[in-house]
Amino acid sequence: MKLTHIAVTAARGFNHPYEQFANFKFDLHLAANLEPDEDPDAAIIKLQANAEECAEQHKARILADLKRKREIGEVLDSLRYAKRSMAENETTQKTVADLEARLSALTSEPLMIGGKTIHAGHPDHPETNNFDNEP
């Protein structure tokens, strides 16, 4: 028997760092064609190591996006508060300008993670009708 193709999988499952009962799971599949004189065992080890490294990088990007998304929310909250009290003094105006600059830096690149999916029938879904009599 002569091997010509190899395939490996690296999977990760980890908890959401800021929310309870939320987690992330993903599988990464890599495949390769072997050269005629290549050792299959060594190629599998090398490809598996590459897959594991890619999976760790993907996990790190997800966690970094979650951290940045949280920072965006915190800056938005601080900005709203500062704008409400902006008329009070000049220092608050500088704080508003600093927060707007920070928010601009945080949102200059789109997040890799998407928003939450709320399925029909869930109370928070906009098309869910909780009352049988309403049209």
Coordinates of C-alpha atoms in Angstrom, one line a residue:
M1 CA 0.0 0.0 0.0
K2 CA 1.3 3.4 -0.9
L3 CA -0.1 6.5 0.8
T4 CA -0.6 9.5 -1.4
H5 CA -2.9 11.7 0.7
I6 CA -3.1 12.5 4.4
A7 CA -5.6 14.5 6.4
V8 CA -5.7 15.7 10.0
T9 CA -8.1 17.5 12.3
A10 CA -7.6 19.9 15.2
A11 CA -10.6 20.8 17.4
R12 CA -11.1 23.3 20.2
G13 CA -13.9 23.8 22.7
F14 CA -13.6 26.6 25.2
N15 CA -15.8 28.7 27.5
H16 CA -16.8 32.3 26.7
P17 CA -14.7 34.4 29.1
Y18 CA -17.5 36.9 29.9
E19 CA -20.8 35.0 29.7
Q20 CA -22.1 32.0 31.6
F21 CA -23.5 29.1 29.7
A22 CA -21.8 30.2 26.4
N23 CA -18.9 28.4 24.7
F24 CA -17.1 28.1 21.4
K25 CA -16.4 24.9 19.4
F26 CA -14.7 24.5 16.1
D27 CA -12.9 21.9 14.0
L28 CA -10.1 22.6 11.6
H29 CA -9.3 20.0 8.9
L30 CA -6.1 20.0 6.9
A31 CA -5.2 17.7 4.0
A32 CA -2.0 17.2 2.0
N33 CA -0.7 15.3 -0.9
L34 CA 2.5 13.3 -0.2
E35 CA 5.5 13.6 -2.5
P36 CA 6.7 10.3 -4.0
D37 CA 9.7 10.0 -1.7
E38 CA 8.1 11.6 1.5
D39 CA 7.8 9.7 4.7
P40 CA 4.0 9.5 5.6
D41 CA 4.6 9.2 9.4
A42 CA 6.8 12.3 9.5
A43 CA 4.3 14.2 7.2
I44 CA 1.4 13.4 9.4
I45 CA 3.3 14.6 12.5
K46 CA 4.2 17.8 10.7
L47 CA 0.7 18.4 9.3
Q48 CA -0.9 17.7 12.7
A49 CA 1.5 20.2 14.4
N50 CA 0.5 22.8 11.8
A51 CA -3.2 22.1 12.3
E52 CA -2.8 22.5 16.1
E53 CA -0.9 25.8 15.7
C54 CA -3.6 27.1 13.4
A55 CA -6.4 26.1 15.8
E56 CA -4.6 27.9 18.7
Q57 CA -4.2 31.0 16.5
H58 CA -7.9 30.9 15.6
K59 CA -8.9 30.5 19.3
A60 CA -6.6 33.5 20.2
R61 CA -8.3 35.6 17.5
I62 CA -11.7 34.8 18.9
L63 CA -10.7 35.6 22.4
A64 CA -9.0 38.9 21.3
D65 CA -12.2 39.9 19.4
L66 CA -14.3 39.2 22.5
K67 CA -12.0 41.3 24.6
R68 CA -12.1 44.1 22.0
K69 CA -15.9 43.9 21.8
R70 CA -16.1 44.2 25.5
E71 CA -13.8 47.2 25.5
I72 CA -16.0 48.8 22.8
G73 CA -19.0 48.4 25.0
E74 CA -17.2 49.9 28.0
V75 CA -16.0 52.9 26.0
L76 CA -19.5 53.5 24.6
D77 CA -20.9 53.4 28.2
S78 CA -18.2 55.9 29.4
L79 CA -18.8 58.1 26.3
R80 CA -22.5 58.3 26.9
Y81 CA -21.9 59.2 30.6
A82 CA -19.3 61.8 29.7
K83 CA -21.5 63.4 27.0
R84 CA -24.4 63.7 29.5
S85 CA -22.1 65.6 31.9
M86 CA -20.1 67.4 29.2
A87 CA -21.7 70.7 29.8
E88 CA -20.5 70.7 33.4
N89 CA -16.8 71.4 32.8
E90 CA -13.9 71.5 30.3
T91 CA -12.2 68.4 31.6
T92 CA -15.2 66.3 30.6
Q93 CA -15.0 67.7 27.1
K94 CA -11.4 66.4 26.9
T95 CA -12.6 63.0 28.3
V96 CA -15.3 62.8 25.6
A97 CA -12.7 63.6 22.9
D98 CA -10.3 60.9 24.3
L99 CA -13.1 58.3 24.5
E100 CA -14.3 59.1 20.9
A101 CA -10.7 58.6 19.7
R102 CA -10.4 55.3 21.6
L103 CA -13.8 54.1 20.2
S104 CA -12.6 55.0 16.7
A105 CA -9.4 53.0 17.2
L106 CA -11.4 50.0 18.5
T107 CA -13.9 50.0 15.7
S108 CA -11.6 50.8 12.8
E109 CA -11.4 47.0 12.0
P110 CA -14.4 44.8 11.9
L111 CA -14.8 42.1 14.5
M112 CA -14.3 38.5 13.3
I113 CA -17.0 37.2 15.6
G114 CA -20.6 37.9 14.6
G115 CA -23.6 38.9 16.6
K116 CA -25.8 36.5 18.6
T117 CA -28.3 34.5 16.6
I118 CA -31.8 34.8 18.1
H119 CA -34.0 32.2 16.6
A120 CA -37.8 32.6 15.9
G121 CA -39.8 31.7 18.9
H122 CA -37.3 33.2 21.3
P123 CA -38.8 36.0 23.4
D124 CA -36.1 38.4 22.2
H125 CA -36.7 37.6 18.5
P126 CA -38.4 40.6 16.8
E127 CA -40.9 38.5 14.9
T128 CA -42.0 36.5 17.9
N129 CA -45.6 37.2 18.8
N130 CA -46.4 36.4 22.5
F131 CA -50.1 37.2 22.1
D132 CA -52.5 35.0 20.1
N133 CA -55.0 37.8 19.5
E134 CA -52.6 40.3 17.8
P135 CA -52.4 40.3 14.0

